[in-house]
Every structure is written in C-alpha cells, then in structure tokens.
Short mmCIF file of N, CA, C and O in Angstrom, two decimals:
data_model
loop_
_atom_site.label_atom_id
_atom_site.label_comp_id
_atom_site.label_asym_id
_atom_site.label_seq_id
_atom_site.Cartn_x
_atom_site.Cartn_y
_atom_site.Cartn_z
N MET A 1 73.63 115.83 111.23
CA MET A 1 74.06 114.53 110.75
C MET A 1 75.21 114.75 109.79
O MET A 1 75.17 115.65 108.95
N VAL A 2 76.25 113.95 109.96
CA VAL A 2 77.42 114.00 109.09
C VAL A 2 77.69 112.59 108.60
O VAL A 2 77.73 111.65 109.40
N ALA A 3 77.87 112.43 107.31
CA ALA A 3 78.22 111.13 106.73
C ALA A 3 79.59 111.25 106.07
O ALA A 3 79.80 112.12 105.22
N LEU A 4 80.50 110.39 106.49
CA LEU A 4 81.86 110.39 105.94
C LEU A 4 82.09 109.11 105.16
O LEU A 4 81.88 108.01 105.69
N GLU A 5 82.51 109.24 103.94
CA GLU A 5 82.91 108.08 103.15
C GLU A 5 84.36 107.79 103.52
O GLU A 5 85.22 108.67 103.41
N VAL A 6 84.63 106.57 103.98
CA VAL A 6 85.95 106.21 104.47
C VAL A 6 86.53 105.13 103.58
O VAL A 6 85.83 104.19 103.19
N GLU A 7 87.82 105.27 103.27
CA GLU A 7 88.50 104.28 102.46
C GLU A 7 89.86 104.00 103.08
O GLU A 7 90.58 104.94 103.45
N GLY A 8 90.19 102.73 103.23
CA GLY A 8 91.48 102.35 103.81
C GLY A 8 92.21 101.40 102.89
O GLY A 8 91.60 100.53 102.27
N LEU A 9 93.51 101.56 102.81
CA LEU A 9 94.34 100.72 101.95
C LEU A 9 95.25 99.86 102.81
O LEU A 9 95.98 100.37 103.66
N ASP A 10 95.19 98.54 102.60
CA ASP A 10 96.11 97.62 103.25
C ASP A 10 97.34 97.56 102.36
O ASP A 10 97.30 97.00 101.26
N LYS A 11 98.44 98.15 102.81
CA LYS A 11 99.64 98.25 101.97
C LYS A 11 100.28 96.89 101.69
O LYS A 11 100.99 96.74 100.71
N VAL A 12 100.03 95.91 102.55
CA VAL A 12 100.62 94.59 102.34
C VAL A 12 99.87 93.83 101.26
O VAL A 12 100.46 93.33 100.30
N SER A 13 98.55 93.76 101.39
CA SER A 13 97.76 92.97 100.44
C SER A 13 97.27 93.80 99.25
O SER A 13 96.87 93.25 98.24
N GLY A 14 97.26 95.11 99.41
CA GLY A 14 96.75 95.97 98.35
C GLY A 14 95.23 96.10 98.34
O GLY A 14 94.67 96.77 97.49
N GLN A 15 94.57 95.47 99.30
CA GLN A 15 93.12 95.52 99.34
C GLN A 15 92.66 96.88 99.87
O GLN A 15 93.27 97.47 100.75
N ILE A 16 91.54 97.31 99.32
CA ILE A 16 90.95 98.58 99.73
C ILE A 16 89.62 98.28 100.42
O ILE A 16 88.78 97.58 99.87
N SER A 17 89.46 98.82 101.63
CA SER A 17 88.20 98.69 102.36
C SER A 17 87.46 100.01 102.27
O SER A 17 88.05 101.08 102.40
N ARG A 18 86.15 99.93 102.05
CA ARG A 18 85.33 101.14 101.95
C ARG A 18 84.14 101.04 102.89
O ARG A 18 83.61 99.97 103.14
N GLY A 19 83.71 102.20 103.37
CA GLY A 19 82.54 102.23 104.23
C GLY A 19 82.09 103.65 104.46
O GLY A 19 82.73 104.61 104.02
N THR A 20 80.98 103.79 105.14
CA THR A 20 80.44 105.10 105.48
C THR A 20 80.30 105.18 106.99
O THR A 20 79.75 104.27 107.62
N LEU A 21 80.80 106.25 107.55
CA LEU A 21 80.66 106.52 108.98
C LEU A 21 79.65 107.65 109.10
O LEU A 21 79.87 108.75 108.61
N THR A 22 78.52 107.37 109.74
CA THR A 22 77.47 108.37 109.92
C THR A 22 77.41 108.76 111.39
O THR A 22 77.26 107.91 112.26
N LEU A 23 77.53 110.05 111.64
CA LEU A 23 77.44 110.58 113.00
C LEU A 23 76.17 111.42 113.09
O LEU A 23 75.93 112.28 112.24
N CYS A 24 75.38 111.15 114.10
CA CYS A 24 74.10 111.84 114.22
C CYS A 24 73.86 112.21 115.68
O CYS A 24 73.85 111.33 116.54
N ASP A 25 73.69 113.49 115.94
CA ASP A 25 73.36 113.95 117.28
C ASP A 25 71.84 114.05 117.35
O ASP A 25 71.23 114.86 116.65
N LEU A 26 71.24 113.21 118.17
CA LEU A 26 69.78 113.14 118.22
C LEU A 26 69.15 114.14 119.18
O LEU A 26 67.95 114.14 119.36
N ALA A 27 69.95 114.97 119.77
CA ALA A 27 69.44 115.92 120.76
C ALA A 27 68.78 115.14 121.87
O ALA A 27 69.27 114.11 122.28
N GLY A 28 67.68 115.58 122.36
CA GLY A 28 66.98 114.88 123.42
C GLY A 28 65.50 115.17 123.34
O GLY A 28 65.07 116.04 122.59
N SER A 29 64.75 114.44 124.10
CA SER A 29 63.32 114.72 124.09
C SER A 29 63.08 116.09 124.72
O SER A 29 63.85 116.55 125.54
N GLU A 30 62.04 116.70 124.31
CA GLU A 30 61.71 118.03 124.80
C GLU A 30 60.40 117.96 125.57
O GLU A 30 59.34 117.87 124.98
N ARG A 31 60.49 117.95 126.88
CA ARG A 31 59.28 117.96 127.70
C ARG A 31 58.74 119.39 127.69
O ARG A 31 59.37 120.31 128.23
N ILE A 32 57.60 119.56 127.09
CA ILE A 32 57.01 120.88 126.94
C ILE A 32 56.78 121.53 128.30
O ILE A 32 57.04 122.71 128.50
N SER A 33 56.35 120.73 129.27
CA SER A 33 56.09 121.28 130.60
C SER A 33 57.36 121.80 131.27
O SER A 33 57.31 122.75 132.04
N LYS A 34 58.50 121.19 130.94
CA LYS A 34 59.75 121.63 131.55
C LYS A 34 60.34 122.85 130.84
O LYS A 34 60.86 123.75 131.47
N THR A 35 60.29 122.83 129.51
CA THR A 35 60.92 123.91 128.76
C THR A 35 60.05 125.15 128.66
O THR A 35 60.54 126.23 128.38
N GLU A 36 58.75 124.96 128.87
CA GLU A 36 57.79 126.06 128.73
C GLU A 36 57.93 126.75 127.37
O GLU A 36 57.82 127.97 127.24
N ALA A 37 58.21 125.94 126.35
CA ALA A 37 58.40 126.47 125.01
C ALA A 37 57.11 127.05 124.45
O ALA A 37 56.01 126.55 124.72
N GLU A 38 57.27 128.09 123.65
CA GLU A 38 56.14 128.72 122.97
C GLU A 38 56.55 129.04 121.55
O GLU A 38 57.73 129.14 121.24
N GLY A 39 55.57 129.23 120.70
CA GLY A 39 55.83 129.67 119.33
C GLY A 39 56.69 128.69 118.56
O GLY A 39 56.42 127.49 118.54
N GLN A 40 57.73 129.21 117.91
CA GLN A 40 58.60 128.40 117.06
C GLN A 40 59.34 127.32 117.85
O GLN A 40 59.53 126.21 117.37
N ARG A 41 59.74 127.63 119.08
CA ARG A 41 60.41 126.63 119.92
C ARG A 41 59.48 125.46 120.23
O ARG A 41 59.91 124.31 120.31
N LEU A 42 58.20 125.74 120.39
CA LEU A 42 57.22 124.69 120.65
C LEU A 42 57.07 123.80 119.42
O LEU A 42 57.02 122.57 119.53
N VAL A 43 57.05 124.41 118.24
CA VAL A 43 56.96 123.65 116.99
C VAL A 43 58.21 122.76 116.83
O VAL A 43 58.11 121.59 116.47
N GLU A 44 59.39 123.32 117.12
CA GLU A 44 60.64 122.55 117.04
C GLU A 44 60.63 121.39 118.03
O GLU A 44 61.04 120.29 117.70
N ALA A 45 60.20 121.65 119.25
CA ALA A 45 60.16 120.60 120.27
C ALA A 45 59.24 119.47 119.84
O ALA A 45 59.57 118.28 120.01
N ALA A 46 58.11 119.80 119.27
CA ALA A 46 57.17 118.78 118.79
C ALA A 46 57.80 117.95 117.67
O ALA A 46 57.63 116.72 117.62
N ALA A 47 58.55 118.61 116.77
CA ALA A 47 59.20 117.91 115.66
C ALA A 47 60.29 116.97 116.18
O ALA A 47 60.43 115.83 115.70
N ILE A 48 61.06 117.42 117.18
CA ILE A 48 62.09 116.57 117.78
C ILE A 48 61.45 115.35 118.41
O ILE A 48 61.90 114.21 118.20
N ASN A 49 60.40 115.56 119.17
CA ASN A 49 59.72 114.44 119.82
C ASN A 49 59.13 113.46 118.81
O ASN A 49 59.18 112.24 119.00
N LYS A 50 58.59 113.97 117.72
CA LYS A 50 58.03 113.11 116.68
C LYS A 50 59.13 112.25 116.05
O LYS A 50 58.94 111.05 115.83
N SER A 51 60.28 112.85 115.77
CA SER A 51 61.41 112.10 115.19
C SER A 51 61.92 111.03 116.14
O SER A 51 62.22 109.91 115.73
N LEU A 52 62.03 111.37 117.43
CA LEU A 52 62.50 110.39 118.41
C LEU A 52 61.50 109.26 118.60
O LEU A 52 61.88 108.10 118.78
N THR A 53 60.22 109.57 118.53
CA THR A 53 59.19 108.54 118.60
C THR A 53 59.31 107.60 117.40
O THR A 53 59.25 106.37 117.55
N ALA A 54 59.50 108.17 116.22
CA ALA A 54 59.66 107.36 115.00
C ALA A 54 60.91 106.48 115.11
O ALA A 54 60.89 105.31 114.70
N LEU A 55 61.99 107.02 115.66
CA LEU A 55 63.21 106.23 115.84
C LEU A 55 62.96 105.09 116.81
O LEU A 55 63.41 103.96 116.58
N GLY A 56 62.23 105.36 117.87
CA GLY A 56 61.86 104.30 118.81
C GLY A 56 61.04 103.21 118.15
O GLY A 56 61.23 102.02 118.43
N GLN A 57 60.14 103.59 117.25
CA GLN A 57 59.34 102.61 116.52
C GLN A 57 60.21 101.75 115.61
O GLN A 57 60.00 100.54 115.49
N VAL A 58 61.21 102.37 114.98
CA VAL A 58 62.13 101.63 114.12
C VAL A 58 62.92 100.61 114.95
O VAL A 58 63.01 99.44 114.60
N PHE A 59 63.48 101.07 116.07
CA PHE A 59 64.23 100.15 116.92
C PHE A 59 63.33 99.04 117.46
O PHE A 59 63.75 97.88 117.56
N GLY A 60 62.09 99.37 117.81
CA GLY A 60 61.15 98.35 118.27
C GLY A 60 60.88 97.30 117.20
O GLY A 60 60.85 96.10 117.49
N ALA A 61 60.69 97.75 115.97
CA ALA A 61 60.44 96.82 114.86
C ALA A 61 61.68 95.97 114.57
O ALA A 61 61.57 94.77 114.30
N LEU A 62 62.86 96.58 114.65
CA LEU A 62 64.10 95.83 114.44
C LEU A 62 64.29 94.78 115.53
O LEU A 62 64.70 93.65 115.27
N LYS A 63 63.98 95.16 116.76
CA LYS A 63 64.11 94.26 117.90
C LYS A 63 63.24 93.02 117.72
O LYS A 63 63.64 91.90 118.06
N CYS A 64 62.04 93.21 117.18
CA CYS A 64 61.08 92.11 117.00
C CYS A 64 61.23 91.39 115.66
O CYS A 64 60.43 90.53 115.34
N ASN A 65 62.23 91.81 114.87
CA ASN A 65 62.41 91.25 113.52
C ASN A 65 61.13 91.35 112.70
O ASN A 65 60.72 90.40 112.03
N ALA A 66 60.47 92.51 112.79
CA ALA A 66 59.21 92.73 112.07
C ALA A 66 59.44 92.68 110.56
O ALA A 66 60.53 92.99 110.07
N LEU A 67 58.40 92.29 109.84
CA LEU A 67 58.50 92.25 108.37
C LEU A 67 58.59 93.66 107.79
O LEU A 67 59.23 93.86 106.77
N HIS A 68 57.93 94.62 108.45
CA HIS A 68 57.98 96.01 107.99
C HIS A 68 58.67 96.86 109.05
O HIS A 68 58.27 96.87 110.21
N ILE A 69 59.70 97.58 108.63
CA ILE A 69 60.40 98.51 109.51
C ILE A 69 59.98 99.91 109.06
O ILE A 69 60.21 100.28 107.91
N PRO A 70 59.39 100.72 109.93
CA PRO A 70 58.83 102.02 109.51
C PRO A 70 59.87 103.14 109.34
O PRO A 70 59.81 104.18 109.98
N PHE A 71 60.83 102.93 108.44
CA PHE A 71 61.87 103.94 108.20
C PHE A 71 61.31 105.24 107.63
O PHE A 71 61.89 106.30 107.83
N ARG A 72 60.22 105.18 106.92
CA ARG A 72 59.69 106.38 106.25
C ARG A 72 58.77 107.22 107.12
O ARG A 72 58.15 108.15 106.64
N ASN A 73 58.71 106.92 108.42
CA ASN A 73 57.84 107.69 109.29
C ASN A 73 58.39 109.06 109.65
O ASN A 73 57.66 109.90 110.16
N SER A 74 59.67 109.27 109.42
CA SER A 74 60.26 110.60 109.65
C SER A 74 61.49 110.76 108.77
O SER A 74 62.06 109.79 108.28
N LYS A 75 61.88 112.00 108.58
CA LYS A 75 63.10 112.26 107.80
C LYS A 75 64.32 111.65 108.48
O LYS A 75 65.21 111.12 107.83
N LEU A 76 64.36 111.73 109.81
CA LEU A 76 65.47 111.18 110.57
C LEU A 76 65.64 109.69 110.30
O LEU A 76 66.72 109.23 109.93
N THR A 77 64.57 108.92 110.48
CA THR A 77 64.67 107.47 110.30
C THR A 77 64.91 107.11 108.85
O THR A 77 65.60 106.14 108.55
N HIS A 78 64.37 107.90 107.94
CA HIS A 78 64.61 107.65 106.51
C HIS A 78 66.10 107.84 106.19
O HIS A 78 66.70 107.04 105.47
N LEU A 79 66.71 108.89 106.75
CA LEU A 79 68.14 109.14 106.53
C LEU A 79 69.02 108.10 107.21
O LEU A 79 70.10 107.77 106.72
N LEU A 80 68.56 107.57 108.34
CA LEU A 80 69.34 106.58 109.08
C LEU A 80 69.13 105.15 108.58
O LEU A 80 69.80 104.23 109.05
N GLN A 81 68.24 104.94 107.63
CA GLN A 81 67.94 103.59 107.16
C GLN A 81 69.19 102.81 106.75
O GLN A 81 69.34 101.65 107.17
N PRO A 82 70.11 103.37 105.97
CA PRO A 82 71.30 102.59 105.61
C PRO A 82 72.16 102.21 106.82
O PRO A 82 72.86 101.21 106.80
N CYS A 83 72.10 103.00 107.87
CA CYS A 83 72.89 102.74 109.08
C CYS A 83 72.25 101.67 109.97
O CYS A 83 72.93 101.10 110.83
N LEU A 84 70.98 101.42 109.79
CA LEU A 84 70.26 100.52 110.67
C LEU A 84 69.74 99.27 109.97
O LEU A 84 69.00 98.49 110.57
N SER A 85 70.11 99.09 108.73
CA SER A 85 69.64 97.91 108.01
C SER A 85 70.73 97.43 107.07
O SER A 85 71.70 98.13 106.81
N GLY A 86 70.53 96.24 106.59
CA GLY A 86 71.49 95.71 105.63
C GLY A 86 72.83 95.43 106.27
O GLY A 86 72.92 94.85 107.35
N ASP A 87 73.87 95.90 105.65
CA ASP A 87 75.24 95.60 106.05
C ASP A 87 75.79 96.75 106.87
O ASP A 87 76.61 97.53 106.39
N ALA A 88 75.34 96.88 108.11
CA ALA A 88 75.73 98.03 108.93
C ALA A 88 76.00 97.63 110.37
O ALA A 88 75.50 96.62 110.85
N LYS A 89 76.77 98.44 111.03
CA LYS A 89 76.99 98.36 112.48
C LYS A 89 76.49 99.67 113.06
O LYS A 89 76.56 100.71 112.42
N CYS A 90 76.02 99.63 114.28
CA CYS A 90 75.48 100.83 114.91
C CYS A 90 75.97 100.91 116.34
O CYS A 90 75.99 99.91 117.06
N CYS A 91 76.38 102.10 116.74
CA CYS A 91 76.80 102.34 118.11
C CYS A 91 76.04 103.57 118.60
O CYS A 91 76.05 104.61 117.95
N VAL A 92 75.33 103.43 119.70
CA VAL A 92 74.52 104.52 120.23
C VAL A 92 75.02 104.89 121.62
O VAL A 92 75.24 104.02 122.46
N PHE A 93 75.21 106.17 121.83
CA PHE A 93 75.56 106.69 123.15
C PHE A 93 74.35 107.44 123.69
O PHE A 93 73.73 108.22 122.97
N VAL A 94 74.01 107.20 124.95
CA VAL A 94 72.95 107.97 125.58
C VAL A 94 73.56 108.79 126.71
O VAL A 94 74.50 108.36 127.38
N ASN A 95 73.06 109.98 126.88
CA ASN A 95 73.52 110.87 127.94
C ASN A 95 72.42 111.04 128.97
O ASN A 95 71.26 111.23 128.62
N VAL A 96 72.81 110.96 130.23
CA VAL A 96 71.84 111.13 131.31
C VAL A 96 72.34 112.21 132.26
O VAL A 96 73.52 112.54 132.29
N SER A 97 71.41 112.74 133.02
CA SER A 97 71.73 113.80 133.98
C SER A 97 71.83 113.22 135.39
O SER A 97 70.98 112.43 135.79
N PRO A 98 72.84 113.64 136.14
CA PRO A 98 72.94 113.18 137.53
C PRO A 98 72.02 113.97 138.49
O PRO A 98 71.88 113.60 139.64
N ASP A 99 71.40 115.02 137.97
CA ASP A 99 70.56 115.88 138.80
C ASP A 99 69.24 115.18 139.13
O ASP A 99 68.56 114.66 138.24
N VAL A 100 68.86 115.18 140.38
CA VAL A 100 67.64 114.51 140.83
C VAL A 100 66.40 115.08 140.15
O VAL A 100 65.41 114.37 139.94
N LYS A 101 66.42 116.35 139.77
CA LYS A 101 65.24 116.93 139.12
C LYS A 101 65.03 116.38 137.70
O LYS A 101 63.97 116.53 137.13
N ASP A 102 66.05 115.70 137.17
CA ASP A 102 65.95 115.13 135.82
C ASP A 102 65.74 113.62 135.84
O ASP A 102 65.94 112.95 134.82
N VAL A 103 65.33 113.07 136.98
CA VAL A 103 65.22 111.63 137.11
C VAL A 103 64.24 111.01 136.11
O VAL A 103 64.48 109.93 135.58
N VAL A 104 63.15 111.68 135.81
CA VAL A 104 62.17 111.15 134.85
C VAL A 104 62.80 111.06 133.46
O VAL A 104 62.66 110.04 132.77
N GLU A 105 63.51 112.11 133.05
CA GLU A 105 64.19 112.10 131.75
C GLU A 105 65.27 111.02 131.72
O GLU A 105 65.43 110.33 130.72
N THR A 106 66.02 110.91 132.81
CA THR A 106 67.10 109.93 132.88
C THR A 106 66.55 108.51 132.74
O THR A 106 67.07 107.70 131.97
N LEU A 107 65.48 108.20 133.45
CA LEU A 107 64.88 106.87 133.36
C LEU A 107 64.34 106.60 131.97
O LEU A 107 64.48 105.49 131.44
N SER A 108 63.73 107.59 131.36
CA SER A 108 63.21 107.45 130.00
C SER A 108 64.36 107.18 129.01
O SER A 108 64.25 106.31 128.14
N THR A 109 65.45 107.90 129.17
CA THR A 109 66.61 107.73 128.30
C THR A 109 67.22 106.34 128.48
O THR A 109 67.58 105.68 127.51
N LEU A 110 67.34 105.89 129.73
CA LEU A 110 67.89 104.57 129.99
C LEU A 110 67.00 103.47 129.43
O LEU A 110 67.48 102.45 128.93
N GLN A 111 65.68 103.66 129.49
CA GLN A 111 64.75 102.69 128.91
C GLN A 111 64.92 102.64 127.39
O GLN A 111 64.94 101.57 126.80
N PHE A 112 65.06 103.81 126.78
CA PHE A 112 65.29 103.89 125.33
C PHE A 112 66.59 103.16 124.98
O PHE A 112 66.64 102.35 124.04
N GLY A 113 67.64 103.41 125.75
CA GLY A 113 68.92 102.75 125.52
C GLY A 113 68.84 101.25 125.70
O GLY A 113 69.46 100.49 124.96
N SER A 114 68.07 100.81 126.67
CA SER A 114 67.90 99.38 126.92
C SER A 114 67.21 98.70 125.74
O SER A 114 67.58 97.60 125.34
N THR A 115 66.23 99.36 125.17
CA THR A 115 65.53 98.82 123.99
C THR A 115 66.49 98.72 122.81
O THR A 115 66.55 97.69 122.13
N ILE A 116 67.26 99.76 122.60
CA ILE A 116 68.21 99.78 121.49
C ILE A 116 69.25 98.67 121.65
O ILE A 116 69.64 98.01 120.68
N ARG A 117 69.68 98.46 122.87
CA ARG A 117 70.71 97.46 123.16
C ARG A 117 70.26 96.05 122.76
O ARG A 117 71.08 95.18 122.47
N GLN A 118 68.98 95.82 122.75
CA GLN A 118 68.45 94.49 122.44
C GLN A 118 68.27 94.25 120.94
O GLN A 118 67.88 93.17 120.52
N VAL A 119 68.60 95.25 120.13
CA VAL A 119 68.45 95.13 118.68
C VAL A 119 69.69 94.48 118.10
O VAL A 119 70.82 94.85 118.43
N SER A 120 69.48 93.50 117.25
CA SER A 120 70.59 92.85 116.54
C SER A 120 70.44 93.14 115.06
O SER A 120 69.43 92.81 114.45
N LEU A 121 71.45 93.78 114.50
CA LEU A 121 71.39 94.11 113.07
C LEU A 121 71.93 92.99 112.20
O LEU A 121 71.89 93.05 111.00
N GLY A 122 72.44 91.93 112.82
CA GLY A 122 72.95 90.80 112.06
C GLY A 122 74.43 90.95 111.75
O GLY A 122 75.07 91.95 112.07
N LYS A 123 74.97 89.94 111.11
CA LYS A 123 76.40 89.91 110.78
C LYS A 123 76.67 90.77 109.56
O LYS A 123 75.93 90.76 108.59
N THR A 124 77.74 91.54 109.65
CA THR A 124 78.13 92.38 108.52
C THR A 124 79.24 91.72 107.74
O THR A 124 79.94 90.85 108.23
N THR A 125 79.37 92.17 106.51
CA THR A 125 80.48 91.71 105.68
C THR A 125 81.37 92.89 105.37
O THR A 125 80.93 94.04 105.38
N GLN A 126 82.63 92.61 105.12
CA GLN A 126 83.55 93.68 104.79
C GLN A 126 83.34 94.10 103.35
O GLN A 126 83.11 93.28 102.47
N ASN A 127 83.44 95.39 103.11
CA ASN A 127 83.32 95.94 101.76
C ASN A 127 84.74 96.15 101.25
O ASN A 127 85.33 97.21 101.41
N ILE A 128 85.30 95.10 100.63
CA ILE A 128 86.69 95.11 100.20
C ILE A 128 86.77 94.99 98.69
O ILE A 128 86.12 94.16 98.08
N VAL A 129 87.62 95.85 98.12
CA VAL A 129 87.92 95.77 96.70
C VAL A 129 89.18 94.91 96.59
O VAL A 129 90.19 95.20 97.25
N PRO A 130 89.15 93.85 95.78
CA PRO A 130 90.33 92.97 95.68
C PRO A 130 91.56 93.74 95.20
O PRO A 130 91.46 94.74 94.50
N ALA A 131 92.71 93.23 95.59
CA ALA A 131 93.98 93.84 95.19
C ALA A 131 94.12 93.75 93.68
O ALA A 131 93.72 92.78 93.05
N LYS A 132 94.69 94.79 93.09
CA LYS A 132 94.94 94.79 91.65
C LYS A 132 96.16 93.90 91.37
O LYS A 132 97.14 93.95 92.09
N THR A 133 96.04 93.09 90.35
CA THR A 133 97.17 92.23 89.99
C THR A 133 98.05 92.98 89.02
O THR A 133 97.57 93.66 88.10
N ASN A 134 99.33 92.87 89.21
CA ASN A 134 100.28 93.52 88.32
C ASN A 134 100.75 92.51 87.28
O ASN A 134 101.58 91.67 87.55
N LYS A 135 100.17 92.61 86.10
CA LYS A 135 100.55 91.72 85.02
C LYS A 135 101.53 92.45 84.11
O LYS A 135 101.25 93.55 83.64
N THR A 136 102.64 91.84 83.89
CA THR A 136 103.63 92.46 83.00
C THR A 136 103.53 91.82 81.64
O THR A 136 103.26 90.63 81.49
N ALA A 137 103.77 92.59 80.62
CA ALA A 137 103.69 92.09 79.24
C ALA A 137 104.89 91.20 78.96
O ALA A 137 106.00 91.48 79.38
N LYS A 138 104.65 90.10 78.23
CA LYS A 138 105.74 89.18 77.88
C LYS A 138 106.12 89.38 76.45
O LYS A 138 105.42 89.57 75.57
#
C-alpha cells in the first residue's frame, strides 16, 4: 500500500487543492487446493483470504448503507477506511484469467467486482485552500 499526499496549485485563482491518493495491490484469493501451500505459505494464504473476506464485508455493509461498517475486522480494511468513507472516491480494478482452468477464480473475482460496483460512497467535496489575498500597506 502506498499513500501519496497530493497538492495542486491553480495559478490563475491561487487556490490550492489537497488530497491523498492511496494505491493498494490486493493480490488475489489463495485457493489452498490449487496452490498446495504448506507451512509459512499456508499461513500467508490464510491471512490474505481473511483480509479479502473482511474487505468484502466492508463493501457489503457500504452497499446496504449499514449503520456499522466493519473497518476494524482486518488491518487492510482499517487502513483503507479513509479511502472508503467520508469524503473519498474509490476506483477498483479486478484482474481475471482467460485460462479455462481458472474459470472458478474468474467468476469469483467478477462477482466481487460486481458487488463493489454497486457501492456508492456519496458526493465528495473538494479540499481547497482559499487563495491568499495580497493586501498592501497604505
């Protein structure tokens, strides 16, 4: 996960816009039967799946406008909370495999993407610092 603080200056009006761009590679689900993971890789795969499940729960709660959004169910969702609530926009890319042997994963990914697509985070406002006025002494 990378978070970039971004600031832009409108040279005409002098206004400054500020925001945060968060980039997060979510990896993918790890089907234990497919990867045949053991030991530490198995522990990692389980942790990835737990985080993705928690993210799915957050998107599900957002989709339903639930009173409680379970951001604290994983470190991932806790870190993504500012990106998924309040004054934020979110863009999600899903990757699928064209290989027929990955059809189950592809369908699962498309279903996840379809759920996310139905989430509305609401209208955002611009984070603008007003232009400084140049007052000259008289």
